[in-house]
XYZ file of C-alpha atoms in Angstrom:
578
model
C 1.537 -45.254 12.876
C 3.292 -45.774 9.780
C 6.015 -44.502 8.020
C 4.426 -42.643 5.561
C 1.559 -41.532 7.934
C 4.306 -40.772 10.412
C 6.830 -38.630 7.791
C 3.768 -36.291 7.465
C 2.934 -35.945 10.451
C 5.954 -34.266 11.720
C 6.079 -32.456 8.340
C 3.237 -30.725 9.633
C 3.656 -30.446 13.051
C 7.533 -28.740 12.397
C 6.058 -26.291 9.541
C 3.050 -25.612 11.988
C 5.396 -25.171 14.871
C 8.196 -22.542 12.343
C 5.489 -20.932 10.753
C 2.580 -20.086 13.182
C 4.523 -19.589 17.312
C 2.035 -16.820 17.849
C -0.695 -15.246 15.734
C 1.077 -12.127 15.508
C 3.861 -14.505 13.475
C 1.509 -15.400 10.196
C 3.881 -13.466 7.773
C 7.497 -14.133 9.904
C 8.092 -17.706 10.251
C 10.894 -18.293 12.943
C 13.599 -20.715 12.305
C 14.561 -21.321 15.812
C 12.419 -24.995 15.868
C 14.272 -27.562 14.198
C 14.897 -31.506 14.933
C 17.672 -32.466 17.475
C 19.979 -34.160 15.474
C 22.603 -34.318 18.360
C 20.897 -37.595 20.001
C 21.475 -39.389 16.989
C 19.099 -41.362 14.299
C 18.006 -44.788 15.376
C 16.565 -45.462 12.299
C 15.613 -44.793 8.659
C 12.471 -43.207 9.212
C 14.243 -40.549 11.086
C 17.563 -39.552 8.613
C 14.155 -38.698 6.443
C 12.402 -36.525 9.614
C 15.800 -35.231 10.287
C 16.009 -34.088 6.160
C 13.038 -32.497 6.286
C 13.886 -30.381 9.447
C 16.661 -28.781 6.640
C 14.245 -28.053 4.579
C 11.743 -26.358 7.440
C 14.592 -23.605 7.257
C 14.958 -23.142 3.782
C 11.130 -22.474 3.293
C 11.633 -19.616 6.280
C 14.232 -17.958 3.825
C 12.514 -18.486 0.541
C 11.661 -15.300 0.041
C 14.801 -13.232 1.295
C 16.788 -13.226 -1.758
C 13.898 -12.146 -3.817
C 12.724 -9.153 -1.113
C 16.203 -8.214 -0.535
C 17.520 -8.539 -4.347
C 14.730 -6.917 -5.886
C 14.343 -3.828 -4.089
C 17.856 -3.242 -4.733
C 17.487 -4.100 -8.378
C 16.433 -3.085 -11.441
C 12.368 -3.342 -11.018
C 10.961 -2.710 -7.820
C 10.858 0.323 -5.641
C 8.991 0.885 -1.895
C 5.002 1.777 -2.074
C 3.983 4.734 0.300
C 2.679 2.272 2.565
C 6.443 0.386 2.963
C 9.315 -0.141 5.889
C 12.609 2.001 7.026
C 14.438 -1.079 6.484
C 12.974 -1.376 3.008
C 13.613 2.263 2.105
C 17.056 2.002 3.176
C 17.723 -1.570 0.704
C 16.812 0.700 -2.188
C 18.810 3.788 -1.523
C 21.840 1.927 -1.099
C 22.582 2.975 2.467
C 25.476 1.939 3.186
C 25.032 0.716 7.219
C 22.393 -2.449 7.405
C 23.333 -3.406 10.179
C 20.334 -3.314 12.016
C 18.573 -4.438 8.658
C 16.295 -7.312 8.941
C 16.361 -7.552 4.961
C 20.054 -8.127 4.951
C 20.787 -9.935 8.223
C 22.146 -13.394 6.504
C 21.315 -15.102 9.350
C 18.953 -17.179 8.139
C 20.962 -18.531 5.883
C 23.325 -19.476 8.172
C 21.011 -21.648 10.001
C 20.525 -23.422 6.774
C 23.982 -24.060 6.809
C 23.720 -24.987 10.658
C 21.051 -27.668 10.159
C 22.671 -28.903 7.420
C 25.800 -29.299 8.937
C 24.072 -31.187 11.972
C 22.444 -33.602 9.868
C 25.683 -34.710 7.986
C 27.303 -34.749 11.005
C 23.936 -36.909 12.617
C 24.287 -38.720 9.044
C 27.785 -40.154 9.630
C 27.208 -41.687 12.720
C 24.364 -43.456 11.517
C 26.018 -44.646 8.695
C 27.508 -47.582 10.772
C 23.866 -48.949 11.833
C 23.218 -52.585 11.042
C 19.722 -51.135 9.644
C 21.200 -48.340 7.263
C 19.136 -47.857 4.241
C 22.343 -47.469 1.921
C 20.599 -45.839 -0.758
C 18.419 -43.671 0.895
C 21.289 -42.437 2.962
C 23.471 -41.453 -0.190
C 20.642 -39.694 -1.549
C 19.791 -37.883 1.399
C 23.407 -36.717 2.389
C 23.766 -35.710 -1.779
C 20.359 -33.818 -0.851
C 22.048 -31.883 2.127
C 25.068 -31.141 0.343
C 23.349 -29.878 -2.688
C 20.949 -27.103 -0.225
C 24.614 -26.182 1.470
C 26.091 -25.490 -1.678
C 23.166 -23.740 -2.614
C 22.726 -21.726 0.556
C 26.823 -20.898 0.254
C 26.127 -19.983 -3.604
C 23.666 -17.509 -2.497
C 25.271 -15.761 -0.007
C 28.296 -15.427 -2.644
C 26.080 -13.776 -4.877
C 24.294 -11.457 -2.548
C 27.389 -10.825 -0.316
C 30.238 -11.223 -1.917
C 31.551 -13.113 0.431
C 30.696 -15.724 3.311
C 32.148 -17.525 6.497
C 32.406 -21.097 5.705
C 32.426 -23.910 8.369
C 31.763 -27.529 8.111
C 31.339 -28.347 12.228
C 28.601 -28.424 14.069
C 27.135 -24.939 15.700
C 24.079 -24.514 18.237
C 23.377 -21.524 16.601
C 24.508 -18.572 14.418
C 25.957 -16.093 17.435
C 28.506 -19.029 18.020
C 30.447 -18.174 14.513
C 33.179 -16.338 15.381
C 36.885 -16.046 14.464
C 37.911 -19.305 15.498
C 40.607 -20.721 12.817
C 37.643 -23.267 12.007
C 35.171 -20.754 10.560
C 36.638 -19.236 6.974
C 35.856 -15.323 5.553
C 36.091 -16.496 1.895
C 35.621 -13.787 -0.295
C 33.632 -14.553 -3.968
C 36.648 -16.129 -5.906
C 37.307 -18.403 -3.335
C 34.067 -19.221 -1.921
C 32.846 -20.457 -5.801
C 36.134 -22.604 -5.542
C 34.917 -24.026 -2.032
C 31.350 -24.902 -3.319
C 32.478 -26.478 -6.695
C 34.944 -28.806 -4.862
C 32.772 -29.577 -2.084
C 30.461 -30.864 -4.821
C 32.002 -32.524 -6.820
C 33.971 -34.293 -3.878
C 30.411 -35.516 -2.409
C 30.372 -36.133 1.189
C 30.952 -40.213 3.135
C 31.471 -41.384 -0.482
C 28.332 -40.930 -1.940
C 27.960 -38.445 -5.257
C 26.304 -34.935 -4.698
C 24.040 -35.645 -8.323
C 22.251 -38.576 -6.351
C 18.183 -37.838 -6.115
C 15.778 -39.004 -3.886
C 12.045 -40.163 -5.334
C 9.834 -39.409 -2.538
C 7.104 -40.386 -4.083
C 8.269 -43.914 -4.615
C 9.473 -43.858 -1.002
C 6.235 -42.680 0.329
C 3.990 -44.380 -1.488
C 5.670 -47.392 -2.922
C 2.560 -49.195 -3.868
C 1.251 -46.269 -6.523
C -1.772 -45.678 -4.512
C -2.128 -42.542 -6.763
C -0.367 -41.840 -10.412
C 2.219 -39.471 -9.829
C -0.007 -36.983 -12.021
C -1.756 -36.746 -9.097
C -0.282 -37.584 -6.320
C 0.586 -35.549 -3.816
C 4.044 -36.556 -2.858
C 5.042 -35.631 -6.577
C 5.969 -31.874 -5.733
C 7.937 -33.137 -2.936
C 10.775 -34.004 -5.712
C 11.187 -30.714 -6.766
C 12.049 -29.772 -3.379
C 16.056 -29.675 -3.612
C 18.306 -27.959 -5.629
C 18.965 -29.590 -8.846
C 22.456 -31.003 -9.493
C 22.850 -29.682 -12.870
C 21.474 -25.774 -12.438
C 23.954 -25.698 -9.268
C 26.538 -27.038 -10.759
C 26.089 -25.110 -14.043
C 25.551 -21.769 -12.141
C 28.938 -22.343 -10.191
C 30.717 -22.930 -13.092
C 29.364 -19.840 -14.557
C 30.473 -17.766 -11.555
C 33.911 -19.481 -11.939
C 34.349 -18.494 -15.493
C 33.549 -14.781 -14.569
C 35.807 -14.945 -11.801
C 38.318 -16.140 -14.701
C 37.840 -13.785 -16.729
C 38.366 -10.765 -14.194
C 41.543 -11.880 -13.630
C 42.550 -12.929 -17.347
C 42.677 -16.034 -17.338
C 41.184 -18.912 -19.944
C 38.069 -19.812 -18.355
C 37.290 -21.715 -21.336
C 36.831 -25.254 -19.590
C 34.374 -23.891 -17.085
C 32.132 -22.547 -19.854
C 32.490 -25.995 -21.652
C 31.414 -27.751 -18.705
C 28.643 -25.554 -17.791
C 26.929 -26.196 -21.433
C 27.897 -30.164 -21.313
C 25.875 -29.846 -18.117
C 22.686 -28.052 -18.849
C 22.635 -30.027 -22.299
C 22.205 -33.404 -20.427
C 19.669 -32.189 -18.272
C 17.618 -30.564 -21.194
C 17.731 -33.488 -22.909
C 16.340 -35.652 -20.182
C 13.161 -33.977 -20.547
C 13.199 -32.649 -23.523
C 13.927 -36.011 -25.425
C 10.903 -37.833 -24.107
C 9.994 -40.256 -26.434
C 7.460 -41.341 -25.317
C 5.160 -38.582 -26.455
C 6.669 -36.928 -28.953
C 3.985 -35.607 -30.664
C 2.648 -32.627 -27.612
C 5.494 -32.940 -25.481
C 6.618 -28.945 -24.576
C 8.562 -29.847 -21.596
C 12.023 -27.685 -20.782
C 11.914 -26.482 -24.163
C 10.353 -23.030 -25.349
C 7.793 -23.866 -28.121
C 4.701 -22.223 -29.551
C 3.466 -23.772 -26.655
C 5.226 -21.806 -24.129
C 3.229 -18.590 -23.884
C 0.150 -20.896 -22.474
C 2.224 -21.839 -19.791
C 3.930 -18.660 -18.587
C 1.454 -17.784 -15.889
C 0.663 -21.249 -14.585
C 4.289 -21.191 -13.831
C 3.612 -19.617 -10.418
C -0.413 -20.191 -10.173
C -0.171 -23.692 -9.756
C -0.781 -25.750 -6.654
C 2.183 -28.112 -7.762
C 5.325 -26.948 -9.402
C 4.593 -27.097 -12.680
C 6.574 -29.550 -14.590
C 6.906 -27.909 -18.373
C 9.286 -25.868 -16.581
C 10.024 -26.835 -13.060
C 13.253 -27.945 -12.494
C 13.528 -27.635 -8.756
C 11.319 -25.339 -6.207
C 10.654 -24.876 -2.353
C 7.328 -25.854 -2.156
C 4.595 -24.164 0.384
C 1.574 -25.305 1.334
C -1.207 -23.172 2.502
C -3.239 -25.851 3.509
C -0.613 -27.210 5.645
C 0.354 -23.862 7.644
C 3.603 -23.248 4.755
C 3.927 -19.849 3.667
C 6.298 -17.290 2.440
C 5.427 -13.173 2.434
C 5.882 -12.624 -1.062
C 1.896 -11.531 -1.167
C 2.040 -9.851 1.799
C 5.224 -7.520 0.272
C 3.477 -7.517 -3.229
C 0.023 -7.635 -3.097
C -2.651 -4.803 -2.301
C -5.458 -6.890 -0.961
C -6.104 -6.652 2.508
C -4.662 -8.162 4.699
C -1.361 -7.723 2.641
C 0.481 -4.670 3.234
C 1.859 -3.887 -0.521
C 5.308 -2.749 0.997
C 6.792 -3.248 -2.661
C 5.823 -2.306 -5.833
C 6.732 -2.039 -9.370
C 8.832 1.474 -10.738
C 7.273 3.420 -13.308
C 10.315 2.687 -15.548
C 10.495 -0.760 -14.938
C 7.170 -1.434 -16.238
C 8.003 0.869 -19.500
C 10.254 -1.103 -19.630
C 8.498 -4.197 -21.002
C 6.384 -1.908 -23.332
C 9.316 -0.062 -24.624
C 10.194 -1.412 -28.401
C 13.834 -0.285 -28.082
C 14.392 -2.149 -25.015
C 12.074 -5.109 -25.788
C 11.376 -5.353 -29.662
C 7.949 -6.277 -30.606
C 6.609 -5.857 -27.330
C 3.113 -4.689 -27.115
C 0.611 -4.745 -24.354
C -0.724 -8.526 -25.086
C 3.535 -10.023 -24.679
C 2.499 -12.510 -21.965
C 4.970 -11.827 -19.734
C 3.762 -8.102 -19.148
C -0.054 -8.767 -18.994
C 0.948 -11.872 -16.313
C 3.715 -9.654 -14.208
C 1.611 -6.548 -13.405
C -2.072 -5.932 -12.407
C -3.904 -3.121 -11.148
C -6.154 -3.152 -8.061
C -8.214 0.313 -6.609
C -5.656 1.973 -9.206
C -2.287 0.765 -7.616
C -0.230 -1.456 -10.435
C 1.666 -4.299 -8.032
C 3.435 -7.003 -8.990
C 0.397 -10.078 -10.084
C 3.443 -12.786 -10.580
C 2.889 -14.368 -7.602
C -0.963 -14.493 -7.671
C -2.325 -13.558 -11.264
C -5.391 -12.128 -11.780
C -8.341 -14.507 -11.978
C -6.408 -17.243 -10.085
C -8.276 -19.869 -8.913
C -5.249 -21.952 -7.582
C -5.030 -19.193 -5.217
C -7.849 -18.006 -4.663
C -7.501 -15.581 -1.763
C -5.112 -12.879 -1.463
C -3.817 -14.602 1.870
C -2.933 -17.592 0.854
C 1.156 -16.720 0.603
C 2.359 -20.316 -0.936
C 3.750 -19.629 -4.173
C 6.597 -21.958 -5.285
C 10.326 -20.436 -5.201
C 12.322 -21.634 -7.968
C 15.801 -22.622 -7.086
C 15.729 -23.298 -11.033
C 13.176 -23.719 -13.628
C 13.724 -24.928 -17.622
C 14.122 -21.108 -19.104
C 16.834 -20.422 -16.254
C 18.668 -23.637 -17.689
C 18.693 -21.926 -21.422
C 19.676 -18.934 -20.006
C 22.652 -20.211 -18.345
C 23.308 -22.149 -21.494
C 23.314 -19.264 -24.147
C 25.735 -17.302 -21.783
C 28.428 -20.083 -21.602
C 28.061 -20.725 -25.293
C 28.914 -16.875 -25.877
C 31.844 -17.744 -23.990
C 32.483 -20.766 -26.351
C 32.356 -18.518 -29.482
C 29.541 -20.740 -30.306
C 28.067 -17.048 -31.338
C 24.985 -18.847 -34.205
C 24.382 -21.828 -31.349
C 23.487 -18.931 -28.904
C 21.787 -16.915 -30.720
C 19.622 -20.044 -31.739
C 18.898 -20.585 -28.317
C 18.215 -17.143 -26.722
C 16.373 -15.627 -29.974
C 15.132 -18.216 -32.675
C 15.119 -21.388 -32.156
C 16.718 -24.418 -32.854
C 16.071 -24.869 -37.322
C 18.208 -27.765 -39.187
C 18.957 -27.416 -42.596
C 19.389 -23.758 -43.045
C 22.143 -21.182 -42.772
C 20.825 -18.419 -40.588
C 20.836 -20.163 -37.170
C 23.190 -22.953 -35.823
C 23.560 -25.531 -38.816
C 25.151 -25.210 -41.771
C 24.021 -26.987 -44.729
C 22.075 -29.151 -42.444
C 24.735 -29.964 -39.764
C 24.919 -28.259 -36.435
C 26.926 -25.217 -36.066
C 27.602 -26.906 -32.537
C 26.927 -30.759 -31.881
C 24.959 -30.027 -28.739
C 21.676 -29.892 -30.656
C 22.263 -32.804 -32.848
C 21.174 -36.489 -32.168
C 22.901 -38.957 -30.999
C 20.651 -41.931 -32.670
C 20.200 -40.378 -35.984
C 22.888 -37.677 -36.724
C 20.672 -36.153 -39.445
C 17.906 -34.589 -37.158
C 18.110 -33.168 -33.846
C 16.267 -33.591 -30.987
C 15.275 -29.738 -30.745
C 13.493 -29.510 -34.189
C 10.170 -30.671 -35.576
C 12.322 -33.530 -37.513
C 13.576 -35.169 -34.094
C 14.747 -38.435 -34.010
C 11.710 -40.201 -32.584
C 9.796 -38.515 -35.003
C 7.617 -35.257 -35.261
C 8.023 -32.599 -32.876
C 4.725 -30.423 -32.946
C 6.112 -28.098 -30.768
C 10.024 -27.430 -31.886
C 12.154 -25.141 -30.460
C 11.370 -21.321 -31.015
C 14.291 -19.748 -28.857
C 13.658 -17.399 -25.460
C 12.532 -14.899 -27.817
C 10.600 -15.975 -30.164
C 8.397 -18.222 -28.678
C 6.429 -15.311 -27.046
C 6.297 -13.794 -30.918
C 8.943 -11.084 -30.091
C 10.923 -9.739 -32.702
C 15.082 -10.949 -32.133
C 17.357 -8.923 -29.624
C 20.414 -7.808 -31.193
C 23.667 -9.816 -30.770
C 26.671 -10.316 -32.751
C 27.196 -13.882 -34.149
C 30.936 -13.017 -35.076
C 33.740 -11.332 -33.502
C 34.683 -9.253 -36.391
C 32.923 -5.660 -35.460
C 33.911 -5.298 -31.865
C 36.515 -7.933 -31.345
C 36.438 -11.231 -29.390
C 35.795 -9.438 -25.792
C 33.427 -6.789 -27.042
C 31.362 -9.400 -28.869
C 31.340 -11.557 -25.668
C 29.945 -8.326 -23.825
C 27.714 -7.114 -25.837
C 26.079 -10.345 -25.811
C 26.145 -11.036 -21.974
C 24.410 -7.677 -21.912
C 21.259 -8.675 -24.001
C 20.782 -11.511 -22.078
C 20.996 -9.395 -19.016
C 18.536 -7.386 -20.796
C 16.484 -9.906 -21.745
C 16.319 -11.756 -17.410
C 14.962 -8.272 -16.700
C 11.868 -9.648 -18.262
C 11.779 -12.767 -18.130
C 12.575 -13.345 -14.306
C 10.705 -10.203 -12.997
C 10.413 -10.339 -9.295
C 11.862 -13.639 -8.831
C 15.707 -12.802 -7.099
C 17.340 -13.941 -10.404
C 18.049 -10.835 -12.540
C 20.661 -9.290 -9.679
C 22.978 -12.120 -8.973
C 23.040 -11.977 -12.822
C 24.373 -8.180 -12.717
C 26.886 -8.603 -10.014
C 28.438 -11.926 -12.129
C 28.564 -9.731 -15.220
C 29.707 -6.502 -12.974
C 32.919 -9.351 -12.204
C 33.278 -10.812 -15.219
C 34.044 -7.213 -16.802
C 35.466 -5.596 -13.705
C 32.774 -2.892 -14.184
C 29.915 -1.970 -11.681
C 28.345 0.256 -14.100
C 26.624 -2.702 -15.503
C 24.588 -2.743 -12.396
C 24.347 0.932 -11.955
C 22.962 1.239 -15.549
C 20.271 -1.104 -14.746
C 19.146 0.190 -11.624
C 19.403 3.552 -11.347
C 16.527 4.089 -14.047
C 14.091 3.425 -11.740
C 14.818 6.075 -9.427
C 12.614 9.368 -10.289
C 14.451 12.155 -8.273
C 17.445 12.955 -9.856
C 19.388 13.437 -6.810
C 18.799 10.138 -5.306
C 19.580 8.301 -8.796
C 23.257 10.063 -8.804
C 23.405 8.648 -5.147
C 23.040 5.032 -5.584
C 24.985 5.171 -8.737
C 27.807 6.348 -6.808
C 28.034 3.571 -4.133
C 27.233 1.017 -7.148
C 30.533 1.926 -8.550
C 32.005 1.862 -5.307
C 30.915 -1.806 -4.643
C 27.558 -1.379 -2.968
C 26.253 -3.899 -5.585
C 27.463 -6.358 -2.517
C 25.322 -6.187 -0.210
C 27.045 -4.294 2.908
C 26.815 -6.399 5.717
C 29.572 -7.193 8.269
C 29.408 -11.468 8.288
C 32.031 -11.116 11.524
């Protein structure tokens, strides 16, 4: 058997073996199966089995940040068909102990099998045989999806036991001096350093091109092939990096000090990657990757109803395949056709809220986020993200393989208007999140046709920039139109100077649109409440959740509850990691 031949086949045999142990298991993969990296690799072939073992337990917890975040957030609230353990995320109760939802432990086996490969990883370093590149890209791989997995549990828990050692399993953490309670400020110190340290000397950016390692020869274009989506399949470098960075800046912040430099480096970051694919020369003329265009309201729905992720604005995704026994339950939480369960569904206020012209200016019902977020089905609205109406990528209501985004292109602008707020770069932000990128006028980022902040501008030809029709490699048809305004939305407030509400009241008022504005853009996707608790840190004030959630709650009574243990630090989730 070849390698290639032989990479899939225990690709499929370990997803078949997580995914379906009993019939009664088709919506609750186990991640109890997992490759034996304690004998050691003999041999390349295997450090790449032994990878993809890692990422057999990262497709089994998927989903969890987006089930557990959402019903605690802003959007969602349990159907009258839903779960105790469900009910109990969205009141807030304060024991979840016993709560599937908010058991971390699958995370921590993430952490586990990525510890055992580095570990497996080292000791194969000194093998005559040793693919040297492949290795450093494959330990970078691992150390990114540790990070990541540590990253989330800060955001979700507040906190996290960190341990670099090898474990059998999760019930052998304990309160040995080698396994670490950090709590959030210095668990985003520990990821940051750990990578930008790297691990055996090689970098933590490195990426590995699986399709060029699979299928060397170019059997198939990578248009079509079908090793392209595997390179999606680890957490970028720069949205990581960027998002920590973020975090560390809050973190600054709370505690008064000049977080400046983290901000700085967080837009130097996501700059370089939007450039890479937003400066394609190569087709200048139609190219709407990473950038939102005219072109981007086309392409909101195919985001998700796509059999690969798609690339004008995938960054990085766990990929499923239905076809190959990968799922996630997003459908079977979401969806109301049999056999999915529809154990979550979308609040009353939460989808006024993307109607309501206050909230969302010029929204009406044909914004194509709304129409492509909710559907209706035997008069029961659910949440259609996942599986749109009319999809023919998914055709049946079983077939539970949506992409996760660990980060995709309108993320990456996200992150970047909220650390140039934090720059006083107040016209370049607004430029980003509302308008769009326009040289030579005086109402966005340039003045008098030179950028308000050199980010946008060219480095070939400093007289156009890169974002705008005029780019340097010539016409852009689709320039830059801003988070906004691309989707024909009228501008949400912010204040480009500092002279009405002072330097911290302007940076607040602005985080809070773009709060505002990640309630509708990631609906149902796990990203809008790690938002909420970093902006609940950065201004030392839980009501920023508490405002944002509590609207969806109907009965009075309950509504005065949660806000109550939101301002008493529920927005962590409660869970006792020891």
């Amino acid at each position: 058997m070849n390698t290639k031949n032989y990479i899939l086949y225990v690709l499929s045999v370990v997803c078949v073996m997580f995914v379906f142990s009993s019939c009664s298991d088709f919506f609750d993969p186990k991640t109890d199966d997992e490759f034996d990296a304690s004998a050691g690799y003999t041999s390349n072939t295997e450090m790449y089995t032994g990878f993809l073992g890692i990422m057999t337990k990262v497709q089994a917890i998927g989903d969890k940040e987006i089930l557990l975040t959402e019903t605690r957030g802003e959007l969602i609230e349990p159907s009258d068909e839903s779960l105790s353990e469900l009910i109990s995320l969205y009141q807030y109760e304060p024991n979840l102990q016993e709560n599937s939802y908010a058991n971390p432990d699958g995370y921590y086996e993430v952490i586990i099998a990525c510890n055992d490969y580095l570990n497996a990883m080292t000791n194969y370093r000194s093998n005559p045989n040793v693919n040297e590149e492949a290795w450093n890209a494959l330990v970078a791989s691992a150390v990114r999806v540790k990070v990541w997995t540590y990253k989330t549990l800060a955001e979700i828990y507040g906190q996290a036991i960190w341990f670099d050692h090898p474990v059998t399993s999760v019930t052998d953490i304990n309160t040995d001096e080698r396994f670490q309670l950090l709590q959030l400020p210095q668990l985003i110190d520990k990821c940051l350093n750990y990578l930008v340290q790297g691990y055996g000397g090689a970098p933590s950016n490195i990426n590995i091109n699986w399709y060029e390692w699979l299928d060397p020869t170019h059997s198939e274009s990578i248009t079509n092939s079908q090793y392209r989506k595997w390179n999606y399949m680890v957490p970028a470098y720069a949205g990581l990096f960027a998002e920590l960075n973020l975090w560390k800046g809050a973190v600054a912040d709370s505690q008064g000090q000049d977080a400046t430099s983290y901000y700085q480096v967080a837009a130097d970051t996501l700059l370089i990657a939007l450039g890479g694919a937003i400066n394609v020369t190569s087709n200048p003329g139609s190219n709407v990757e990473w950038l939102p265009s005219a072109a981007t309201p086309g392409h909101y729905s195919p985001i998700w109803n796509n059999t690969i992720p798609y690339r004008f604005e995938a960054v990085s995704a766990i990929i499923y395949d239905y076809t190959k026994n990968q799922t996630n339950t997003l459908l079977k939480h979401f969806s109301n056709e049999f056999p999915n369960k529809y154990l979550l569904r979308p609040s009353e206020a939460g989808v006024a809220r993307f109607l309501d012209s206050k909230f969302n200016p010029g929204a009406t019902t044909n914004d194509t986020r709304y129409k492509c977020c909710f559907g209706r089905n035997a008069g029961q609205v659910y949440l259609s993200k996942f599986r749109p109406v009319g999809s023919t990528a998914r055709a049946n209501a079983y077939q539970d393989d949506c992409h996760i985004y660990f980060y995709r292109a309108t993320q990456y602008h996200m992150m970047l208007a909220e650390a140039l707020n934090h720059l006083k770069r107040f016209k370049a932000m607004n430029a980003v999140f509302n308008s769009g990128v326009k040289n030579g006028t005086t109402d966005d980022c340039f003045q008098a046709g030179k950028p308000e902040w050199l980010g946008f501008e060219s480095t070939i030809d400093p007289t156009k920039c890169d974002w705008t029709q005029n780019a340097n490699f010539g016409t852009r048809t689709y320039p830059s139109m801003g988070l906004r305004c691309c989707f024909g939305l009228t501008a949400r407030s912010v204040k480009t100077d500092v002279f009405e509400l002072g330097e911290q009241g302007t940076f607040r008022y602005n985080d809070l649109a773009m709060l505002d504005e990640a309630m509708l853009e990631f609906a149902g996707e796990g990203k809008v409440y790690p938002m909420m608790n970093r902006m609940a840190v950065r201004y030392n004030d839980p009501s920023i959740v508490a405002d944002r959630v509590c609207g969806k709650y109907a009965d009075a009574g309950l509504a005065s509850t949660v806000r109550s243990r939101i301002m008493a630090g529920a927005y962590w989730v409660p869970f006792n990691l020891k």
